[in-house]
């Protein structure tokens, strides 16, 4: 590890003081929307989504196509069961509006894990590195919840008159597992009897200032304390590749932790705009520690360099909250740069819940569980950013993913509603 990495202490914190001031404001609350008239896929529920990107973080364009990767499961499966069957499937588009299904990224039975959870995908000199979380183990008789950060390396993208294909052969390897010192293991978390641990959602990031290569991920810090508040210990993990090799990583200390605040800092990612580092992470209302309350929302932090110190955006960390009347309308927000703006995509989650929580959904009649689940791309939000402030100031269409060079002027159709109740 380089001296630079050893010296950067103390780590940034999302504190109970920040979180105690979480309130929805007009600048941080998304509008209430109807589900789209057409889903991206009738065959699959889609949720966590990301894009094929170049090393510098820009969305890759291959022969005029951009490519989206989504966690997916058969749409005949109850929406709440989808995590148990998740596979990464890809979709491609020439205009960032209409998406065509390509196929599963990996042939069945080849990837690690009994299901694949979120990741990121890099195109490096024509080679695809598909990072994913292996949840559980291949061929296990019953689902288990160990999470390992993996990559399938060596894929290629090709196009012809019929569209686009991503093919292997893939060289799968386990890149990172928690060490029990910097990052909590499953065993440590089980001893604590707290909420289920996390070690997932790898996100490739090249620092534009140093051109150094990193992988961010969601983790927990090891804590040995019976206090129930203390078992909420989400953190944003980071690993470093000394050579820049996208398949060779060494873990570093977490970038930021939310000890006693929140258990899950999901899908962490960084967008650099105007020389500042914006670190984003979606999280849930139900993963806040006892005595803290927040929302299903995108949270964020800002710093002058990758290693911080980070301060919470908008003083509390709140960047995009679901509206009070539709508190579970969207989830798994992902930010990416566009000119001076930051755009935020997400998936359409549950609507029409009329005061029910996410945990209550499983008690609804099955037909209602299906009816109230979106499972497709939500409208893309437009954020203005200035220093440590952000403001939602507009929307683009459902699943609209523009490249940097594309103008946002042409209006999109978003179906707004007054209230979800
Ligand atoms: C966020 C998330 C990710 C995980 C996936 C599993 O929506 O919890 O952290 O990879 O869902 O389905």
Short mmCIF file of C-alpha atoms and ligand atoms in Angstrom, two decimals:
data_model
loop_
_atom_site.label_atom_id
_atom_site.label_comp_id
_atom_site.label_asym_id
_atom_site.label_seq_id
_atom_site.Cartn_x
_atom_site.Cartn_y
_atom_site.Cartn_z
CA UNK A 1 0.00 0.00 0.00
CA UNK A 2 1.35 3.46 -0.81
CA UNK A 3 2.24 5.94 1.95
CA UNK A 4 -0.46 8.26 0.70
CA UNK A 5 -3.05 5.62 1.55
CA UNK A 6 -1.60 4.89 4.98
CA UNK A 7 -1.64 8.50 6.02
CA UNK A 8 -5.20 9.41 5.28
CA UNK A 9 -6.88 9.18 8.64
CA UNK A 10 -9.29 10.06 10.28
CA UNK A 11 -11.99 8.68 8.10
CA UNK A 12 -15.13 10.67 7.30
CA UNK A 13 -18.31 10.06 9.24
CA UNK A 14 -22.01 10.34 8.67
CA UNK A 15 -23.04 11.15 12.22
CA UNK A 16 -26.20 10.91 14.28
CA UNK A 17 -26.11 14.69 14.48
CA UNK A 18 -26.27 14.97 10.67
CA UNK A 19 -28.98 12.33 10.46
CA UNK A 20 -31.07 13.86 13.27
CA UNK A 21 -31.68 16.85 11.02
CA UNK A 22 -32.91 14.87 7.99
CA UNK A 23 -36.02 16.56 6.56
CA UNK A 24 -37.53 16.51 3.11
CA UNK A 25 -37.21 19.91 1.40
CA UNK A 26 -38.43 21.08 -2.04
CA UNK A 27 -34.80 20.82 -3.28
CA UNK A 28 -34.40 17.22 -2.15
CA UNK A 29 -37.83 15.67 -2.81
CA UNK A 30 -38.63 13.92 -6.07
CA UNK A 31 -42.02 14.54 -7.69
CA UNK A 32 -44.67 11.82 -7.51
CA UNK A 33 -44.91 9.96 -10.78
CA UNK A 34 -47.05 7.29 -12.38
CA UNK A 35 -45.46 4.10 -13.57
CA UNK A 36 -44.60 4.31 -17.27
CA UNK A 37 -47.13 3.12 -19.82
CA UNK A 38 -44.63 0.54 -21.03
CA UNK A 39 -42.06 -1.31 -18.97
CA UNK A 40 -38.55 -1.81 -20.36
CA UNK A 41 -39.19 -5.56 -20.18
CA UNK A 42 -42.40 -7.55 -19.82
CA UNK A 43 -40.44 -10.70 -19.15
CA UNK A 44 -38.29 -9.45 -16.26
CA UNK A 45 -38.52 -7.35 -13.15
CA UNK A 46 -35.63 -4.91 -13.34
CA UNK A 47 -34.08 -3.06 -10.43
CA UNK A 48 -30.47 -1.98 -9.71
CA UNK A 49 -29.10 -0.66 -13.01
CA UNK A 50 -25.75 0.66 -14.23
CA UNK A 51 -24.00 1.30 -17.54
CA UNK A 52 -21.02 0.16 -19.48
CA UNK A 53 -18.44 2.82 -18.72
CA UNK A 54 -14.92 3.72 -19.80
CA UNK A 55 -12.10 3.95 -17.28
CA UNK A 56 -12.71 7.69 -16.91
CA UNK A 57 -16.30 7.01 -15.82
CA UNK A 58 -17.98 8.25 -18.98
CA UNK A 59 -20.74 6.11 -20.47
CA UNK A 60 -19.21 3.98 -23.22
CA UNK A 61 -20.52 4.14 -26.77
CA UNK A 62 -19.89 1.07 -28.92
CA UNK A 63 -20.79 1.46 -32.60
CA UNK A 64 -23.51 3.94 -31.64
CA UNK A 65 -24.93 1.91 -28.74
CA UNK A 66 -24.89 2.50 -25.00
CA UNK A 67 -25.46 -0.48 -22.72
CA UNK A 68 -27.38 -0.84 -19.44
CA UNK A 69 -26.98 -3.71 -16.98
CA UNK A 70 -29.81 -4.50 -14.60
CA UNK A 71 -30.47 -6.93 -11.84
CA UNK A 72 -33.37 -8.95 -13.13
CA UNK A 73 -35.65 -11.86 -12.30
CA UNK A 74 -38.63 -13.38 -14.08
CA UNK A 75 -41.63 -11.07 -13.86
CA UNK A 76 -43.73 -14.10 -12.89
CA UNK A 77 -41.84 -14.17 -9.58
CA UNK A 78 -43.33 -12.28 -6.63
CA UNK A 79 -41.48 -8.94 -6.61
CA UNK A 80 -40.29 -9.46 -3.02
CA UNK A 81 -38.62 -12.73 -4.04
CA UNK A 82 -36.59 -11.24 -6.84
CA UNK A 83 -33.33 -10.89 -4.84
CA UNK A 84 -33.30 -14.68 -4.47
CA UNK A 85 -33.07 -15.22 -8.22
CA UNK A 86 -31.23 -12.13 -9.36
CA UNK A 87 -29.19 -12.31 -12.57
CA UNK A 88 -27.49 -9.51 -14.47
CA UNK A 89 -29.07 -8.92 -17.87
CA UNK A 90 -28.15 -6.26 -20.41
CA UNK A 91 -30.11 -3.89 -22.61
CA UNK A 92 -28.83 -1.61 -25.33
CA UNK A 93 -29.96 1.63 -26.90
CA UNK A 94 -29.00 4.00 -29.70
CA UNK A 95 -30.77 7.03 -28.23
CA UNK A 96 -30.77 6.48 -24.45
CA UNK A 97 -34.58 6.27 -24.47
CA UNK A 98 -35.61 2.95 -26.04
CA UNK A 99 -33.88 -0.14 -24.67
CA UNK A 100 -33.62 -3.52 -26.39
CA UNK A 101 -33.03 -6.70 -24.41
CA UNK A 102 -29.66 -8.33 -25.16
CA UNK A 103 -29.53 -11.33 -22.82
CA UNK A 104 -27.98 -12.48 -19.57
CA UNK A 105 -24.38 -11.32 -19.17
CA UNK A 106 -23.08 -14.69 -17.98
CA UNK A 107 -24.13 -18.16 -19.16
CA UNK A 108 -26.22 -19.93 -16.50
CA UNK A 109 -24.23 -21.72 -13.80
CA UNK A 110 -20.93 -20.04 -14.59
CA UNK A 111 -20.75 -17.07 -12.21
CA UNK A 112 -19.95 -17.39 -8.52
CA UNK A 113 -22.88 -17.30 -6.11
CA UNK A 114 -26.38 -18.68 -6.30
CA UNK A 115 -27.48 -15.26 -7.50
CA UNK A 116 -25.80 -12.09 -8.71
CA UNK A 117 -26.25 -8.79 -6.97
CA UNK A 118 -25.19 -5.32 -8.01
CA UNK A 119 -21.92 -4.26 -9.54
CA UNK A 120 -20.52 -2.13 -12.32
CA UNK A 121 -19.12 -2.78 -15.78
CA UNK A 122 -15.93 -1.43 -17.29
CA UNK A 123 -14.84 -1.35 -20.92
CA UNK A 124 -11.05 -1.23 -20.89
CA UNK A 125 -9.34 -1.27 -24.26
CA UNK A 126 -12.09 -3.39 -25.80
CA UNK A 127 -12.28 -5.84 -22.89
CA UNK A 128 -15.33 -6.01 -20.64
CA UNK A 129 -14.88 -6.40 -16.88
CA UNK A 130 -18.25 -7.24 -15.35
CA UNK A 131 -18.04 -6.69 -11.57
CA UNK A 132 -20.77 -8.28 -9.50
CA UNK A 133 -21.60 -9.46 -6.03
CA UNK A 134 -21.83 -13.22 -5.62
CA UNK A 135 -24.58 -13.79 -3.08
CA UNK A 136 -24.51 -17.25 -1.51
CA UNK A 137 -22.76 -20.12 -3.25
CA UNK A 138 -23.30 -21.94 -6.54
CA UNK A 139 -25.60 -24.98 -6.34
CA UNK A 140 -26.41 -24.47 -2.67
CA UNK A 141 -29.47 -26.47 -1.55
CA UNK A 142 -30.81 -23.53 0.46
CA UNK A 143 -30.11 -19.84 0.02
CA UNK A 144 -27.28 -18.45 2.10
CA UNK A 145 -26.24 -14.83 2.43
CA UNK A 146 -22.49 -14.63 2.23
CA UNK A 147 -21.47 -11.87 -0.17
CA UNK A 148 -18.25 -11.79 -2.19
CA UNK A 149 -17.04 -9.20 -4.66
CA UNK A 150 -16.26 -10.83 -7.99
CA UNK A 151 -15.47 -10.07 -11.59
CA UNK A 152 -16.06 -11.77 -14.88
CA UNK A 153 -13.18 -10.52 -17.05
CA UNK A 154 -12.53 -10.90 -20.75
CA UNK A 155 -15.92 -10.24 -22.35
CA UNK A 156 -16.34 -8.54 -25.69
CA UNK A 157 -19.02 -6.36 -27.26
CA UNK A 158 -19.91 -6.86 -30.90
CA UNK A 159 -22.54 -5.37 -33.18
CA UNK A 160 -24.11 -6.28 -36.50
CA UNK A 161 -27.32 -5.54 -38.40
CA UNK A 162 -29.34 -7.32 -35.72
CA UNK A 163 -28.07 -5.33 -32.76
CA UNK A 164 -25.49 -5.86 -30.06
CA UNK A 165 -24.09 -8.82 -28.18
CA UNK A 166 -21.88 -9.26 -25.19
CA UNK A 167 -20.00 -12.56 -25.15
CA UNK A 168 -17.45 -14.37 -23.04
CA UNK A 169 -15.47 -16.40 -22.42
CA UNK A 170 -15.41 -14.89 -18.95
CA UNK A 171 -12.65 -15.46 -16.49
CA UNK A 172 -14.37 -15.34 -13.09
CA UNK A 173 -12.49 -14.52 -9.92
CA UNK A 174 -13.33 -13.56 -6.35
CA UNK A 175 -11.69 -10.16 -5.88
CA UNK A 176 -12.50 -9.23 -2.30
CA UNK A 177 -13.81 -10.79 0.87
CA UNK A 178 -14.13 -9.04 4.24
CA UNK A 179 -10.99 -9.33 6.37
CA UNK A 180 -12.68 -8.97 9.78
CA UNK A 181 -10.45 -6.00 10.63
CA UNK A 182 -11.37 -3.28 8.23
CA UNK A 183 -14.61 -4.91 7.09
CA UNK A 184 -17.03 -7.03 9.06
CA UNK A 185 -17.38 -10.68 8.12
CA UNK A 186 -20.66 -12.57 8.05
CA UNK A 187 -19.56 -14.51 11.09
CA UNK A 188 -18.81 -11.38 13.11
CA UNK A 189 -22.16 -9.89 12.22
CA UNK A 190 -23.99 -13.09 13.16
CA UNK A 191 -22.29 -13.11 16.57
CA UNK A 192 -23.66 -9.63 17.13
CA UNK A 193 -27.17 -10.57 16.24
CA UNK A 194 -27.62 -7.22 14.48
CA UNK A 195 -29.12 -6.64 11.04
CA UNK A 196 -27.69 -8.73 8.19
CA UNK A 197 -24.22 -7.61 7.07
CA UNK A 198 -23.22 -6.25 3.69
CA UNK A 199 -20.17 -6.74 1.49
CA UNK A 200 -21.25 -5.97 -2.02
CA UNK A 201 -21.86 -3.61 -4.94
CA UNK A 202 -18.36 -3.06 -6.44
CA UNK A 203 -17.97 0.21 -8.32
CA UNK A 204 -14.95 0.90 -10.54
CA UNK A 205 -13.54 4.40 -10.22
CA UNK A 206 -10.50 6.07 -11.74
CA UNK A 207 -9.51 9.25 -9.92
CA UNK A 208 -9.19 11.97 -12.59
CA UNK A 209 -6.65 13.87 -10.48
CA UNK A 210 -4.20 11.02 -9.99
CA UNK A 211 -5.38 8.46 -12.58
CA UNK A 212 -5.22 5.90 -9.78
CA UNK A 213 -7.64 3.00 -9.93
CA UNK A 214 -10.12 2.14 -7.18
CA UNK A 215 -13.07 -0.08 -6.45
CA UNK A 216 -15.73 1.26 -4.06
CA UNK A 217 -18.15 -1.07 -2.33
CA UNK A 218 -20.76 -1.35 0.41
CA UNK A 219 -19.57 -2.84 3.71
CA UNK A 220 -19.82 -2.74 7.47
CA UNK A 221 -17.17 -1.90 10.03
CA UNK A 222 -16.40 -4.60 12.63
CA UNK A 223 -17.79 -3.58 16.00
CA UNK A 224 -17.58 -5.53 19.19
CA UNK A 225 -20.27 -4.00 21.32
CA UNK A 226 -23.63 -5.32 22.50
CA UNK A 227 -25.30 -1.89 22.31
CA UNK A 228 -28.03 -2.35 19.65
CA UNK A 229 -27.39 1.10 18.16
CA UNK A 230 -23.79 0.11 17.58
CA UNK A 231 -24.68 -2.89 15.47
CA UNK A 232 -25.76 -0.41 12.74
CA UNK A 233 -22.39 0.05 11.15
CA UNK A 234 -22.66 0.69 7.40
CA UNK A 235 -19.57 1.95 5.61
CA UNK A 236 -18.30 2.80 2.16
CA UNK A 237 -15.38 0.53 1.43
CA UNK A 238 -12.59 1.08 -1.04
CA UNK A 239 -9.88 -1.04 -2.64
CA UNK A 240 -6.86 0.07 -4.64
CA UNK A 241 -5.20 -1.40 -7.71
CA UNK A 242 -1.57 -0.43 -7.61
CA UNK A 243 -0.91 -1.39 -11.23
CA UNK A 244 -4.26 -0.23 -12.58
CA UNK A 245 -5.13 -3.86 -13.41
CA UNK A 246 -8.95 -4.00 -13.17
CA UNK A 247 -8.82 -7.51 -11.66
CA UNK A 248 -6.21 -7.01 -8.91
CA UNK A 249 -7.23 -5.19 -5.73
CA UNK A 250 -6.04 -4.59 -2.18
CA UNK A 251 -8.52 -3.31 0.39
CA UNK A 252 -7.96 0.00 2.16
CA UNK A 253 -9.74 1.44 5.20
CA UNK A 254 -13.31 2.58 4.57
CA UNK A 255 -13.76 6.02 3.01
CA UNK A 256 -16.66 6.89 5.26
CA UNK A 257 -18.72 5.17 7.92
CA UNK A 258 -22.22 5.54 9.32
CA UNK A 259 -21.67 3.82 12.66
CA UNK A 260 -24.78 4.15 14.87
CA UNK A 261 -26.55 5.83 11.93
CA UNK A 262 -27.33 3.33 9.19
CA UNK A 263 -26.62 -0.30 8.36
CA UNK A 264 -26.59 -0.07 4.57
CA UNK A 265 -24.68 2.43 2.45
CA UNK A 266 -25.61 0.81 -0.83
CA UNK A 267 -24.00 0.99 -4.26
CA UNK A 268 -21.52 3.77 -3.35
CA UNK A 269 -20.22 5.77 -6.32
CA UNK A 270 -18.39 9.00 -7.03
CA UNK A 271 -19.07 11.72 -9.60
CA UNK A 272 -16.43 14.42 -10.02
CA UNK A 273 -17.84 17.80 -11.07
CA UNK A 274 -16.04 21.15 -11.04
CA UNK A 275 -13.09 19.64 -9.20
CA UNK A 276 -15.18 18.32 -6.32
CA UNK A 277 -15.84 14.68 -5.42
CA UNK A 278 -19.49 13.82 -4.91
CA UNK A 279 -19.90 10.49 -3.13
CA UNK A 280 -23.40 9.03 -3.40
CA UNK A 281 -25.15 6.10 -1.76
CA UNK A 282 -28.79 5.01 -1.70
CA UNK A 283 -30.18 3.81 1.60
CA UNK A 284 -33.43 2.70 3.17
CA UNK A 285 -35.72 4.09 5.84
CA UNK A 286 -35.67 0.71 7.62
CA UNK A 287 -31.87 0.49 7.85
CA UNK A 288 -31.45 3.57 10.08
CA UNK A 289 -30.29 2.78 13.61
CA UNK A 290 -32.74 2.92 16.53
CA UNK A 291 -33.38 6.57 17.38
CA UNK A 292 -32.55 7.82 13.85
CA UNK A 293 -35.10 8.29 11.14
CA UNK A 294 -34.58 8.82 7.45
CA UNK A 295 -36.11 7.93 4.12
CA UNK A 296 -35.67 5.61 1.18
CA UNK A 297 -33.43 8.14 -0.50
CA UNK A 298 -30.17 8.95 -2.23
CA UNK A 299 -27.66 10.35 0.23
CA UNK A 300 -24.43 12.14 -0.63
CA UNK A 301 -21.23 13.71 0.61
CA UNK A 302 -18.70 16.07 -0.94
CA UNK A 303 -14.94 16.52 -0.64
CA UNK A 304 -12.03 18.15 -2.45
CA UNK A 305 -10.32 14.83 -3.04
CA UNK A 306 -11.26 11.17 -3.21
CA UNK A 307 -10.11 10.46 0.33
CA UNK A 308 -12.03 13.34 1.84
CA UNK A 309 -12.69 14.62 4.40
CA UNK A 310 -16.29 14.37 3.23
CA UNK A 311 -19.06 16.59 4.48
CA UNK A 312 -22.70 15.66 3.99
CA UNK A 313 -24.46 17.40 1.10
CA UNK A 314 -27.21 19.79 2.15
CA UNK A 315 -25.90 19.52 5.73
CA UNK A 316 -27.62 16.20 6.43
CA UNK A 317 -26.66 14.05 3.45
CA UNK A 318 -30.12 14.03 1.87
CA UNK A 319 -29.98 14.44 -1.92
CA UNK A 320 -33.08 12.75 -3.43
CA UNK A 321 -35.89 11.60 -1.15
CA UNK A 322 -38.99 9.83 -2.31
CA UNK A 323 -42.01 12.07 -1.70
CA UNK A 324 -43.86 11.71 1.58
CA UNK A 325 -46.98 10.48 -0.23
CA UNK A 326 -45.06 7.88 -2.22
CA UNK A 327 -42.21 6.97 0.12
CA UNK A 328 -41.13 3.80 -1.75
CA UNK A 329 -41.72 4.97 -5.29
CA UNK A 330 -38.10 4.59 -6.42
CA UNK A 331 -34.85 3.08 -5.17
CA UNK A 332 -31.23 2.34 -5.98
CA UNK A 333 -30.46 5.77 -7.39
CA UNK A 334 -27.32 6.10 -9.47
CA UNK A 335 -25.76 9.48 -10.25
CA UNK A 336 -23.70 10.35 -13.33
CA UNK A 337 -22.35 13.58 -14.74
CA UNK A 338 -23.75 15.62 -17.60
CA UNK A 339 -22.17 19.03 -18.30
CA UNK A 340 -22.48 21.05 -15.10
CA UNK A 341 -25.32 18.85 -13.88
CA UNK A 342 -25.56 15.52 -12.17
CA UNK A 343 -28.27 13.19 -13.46
CA UNK A 344 -29.80 10.47 -11.31
CA UNK A 345 -31.42 7.30 -12.57
CA UNK A 346 -33.27 4.73 -10.43
CA UNK A 347 -35.87 1.99 -10.74
CA UNK A 348 -39.58 2.22 -10.13
CA UNK A 349 -40.23 0.37 -6.90
CA UNK A 350 -43.54 0.17 -4.97
CA UNK A 351 -46.41 2.62 -5.33
CA UNK A 352 -49.99 2.88 -4.04
CA UNK A 353 -48.93 1.50 -0.67
CA UNK A 354 -51.28 3.82 1.23
CA UNK A 355 -49.20 4.04 4.35
CA UNK A 356 -47.83 0.47 4.31
CA UNK A 357 -44.10 -0.06 4.80
CA UNK A 358 -41.85 -2.17 2.57
CA UNK A 359 -42.05 -4.94 5.17
CA UNK A 360 -45.86 -4.92 4.99
CA UNK A 361 -45.90 -5.55 1.24
CA UNK A 362 -45.39 -9.30 1.69
CA UNK A 363 -48.75 -9.49 3.52
CA UNK A 364 -50.74 -8.08 0.62
CA UNK A 365 -52.58 -10.50 -1.69
CA UNK A 366 -50.19 -11.65 -4.41
CA UNK A 367 -52.04 -9.86 -7.21
CA UNK A 368 -51.66 -6.62 -5.26
CA UNK A 369 -47.95 -7.20 -4.74
CA UNK A 370 -47.57 -7.49 -8.50
CA UNK A 371 -49.83 -4.53 -9.25
CA UNK A 372 -48.00 -2.19 -6.93
CA UNK A 373 -44.47 -2.99 -8.08
CA UNK A 374 -42.80 -1.06 -10.91
CA UNK A 375 -39.73 -3.16 -11.72
CA UNK A 376 -38.63 -0.89 -14.54
CA UNK A 377 -36.52 2.23 -15.04
CA UNK A 378 -37.82 5.42 -13.38
CA UNK A 379 -37.54 8.95 -14.82
CA UNK A 380 -34.04 10.39 -14.66
CA UNK A 381 -33.75 13.35 -12.28
CA UNK A 382 -31.69 16.47 -12.99
CA UNK A 383 -29.63 17.89 -10.14
CA UNK A 384 -27.95 21.25 -9.97
CA UNK A 385 -24.88 21.17 -7.79
CA UNK A 386 -23.04 24.07 -6.22
CA UNK A 387 -20.42 23.35 -3.58
CA UNK A 388 -22.11 21.37 -0.83
CA UNK A 389 -25.67 22.00 -2.06
CA UNK A 390 -27.81 20.10 -4.56
CA UNK A 391 -31.22 20.86 -6.01
CA UNK A 392 -33.61 18.65 -7.99
CA UNK A 393 -34.75 20.93 -10.74
CA UNK A 394 -36.23 18.75 -13.46
CA UNK A 395 -36.79 15.30 -14.89
CA UNK A 396 -36.02 13.42 -18.06
CA UNK A 397 -38.08 10.49 -19.33
CA UNK A 398 -38.28 6.96 -17.92
CA UNK A 399 -34.93 5.27 -18.36
CA UNK A 400 -33.48 8.22 -20.27
CA UNK A 401 -29.70 8.00 -20.22
CA UNK A 402 -28.03 10.76 -22.24
CA UNK A 403 -24.36 10.79 -23.16
CA UNK A 404 -22.40 13.91 -22.17
CA UNK A 405 -22.50 15.27 -25.70
CA UNK A 406 -26.29 14.94 -26.06
CA UNK A 407 -28.42 17.99 -25.37
CA UNK A 408 -31.14 17.72 -22.72
CA UNK A 409 -33.29 20.33 -24.41
CA UNK A 410 -35.88 18.04 -26.09
CA UNK A 411 -38.66 17.44 -23.57
CA UNK A 412 -39.51 13.97 -22.31
CA UNK A 413 -42.85 12.59 -21.25
CA UNK A 414 -43.12 11.96 -17.52
CA UNK A 415 -46.50 11.13 -16.02
CA UNK A 416 -46.88 13.14 -12.82
CA UNK A 417 -49.55 12.55 -10.24
CA UNK A 418 -50.76 14.69 -7.35
CA UNK A 419 -50.58 12.08 -4.63
CA UNK A 420 -49.97 8.38 -4.28
CA UNK A 421 -52.81 7.87 -1.81
C1 LIG B 1 -29.96 -2.38 -3.58
C2 LIG B 1 -29.48 -3.76 -3.24
C3 LIG B 1 -28.01 -3.90 -3.56
C4 LIG B 1 -27.88 -5.38 -3.85
C5 LIG B 1 -29.19 -5.68 -4.53
C6 LIG B 1 -29.70 -7.06 -4.31
O1 LIG B 1 -31.20 -2.32 -4.21
O2 LIG B 1 -29.74 -4.06 -1.90
O3 LIG B 1 -27.19 -3.47 -2.51
O4 LIG B 1 -26.77 -5.61 -4.64
O5 LIG B 1 -30.12 -4.74 -4.05
O6 LIG B 1 -30.87 -7.30 -5.04
#
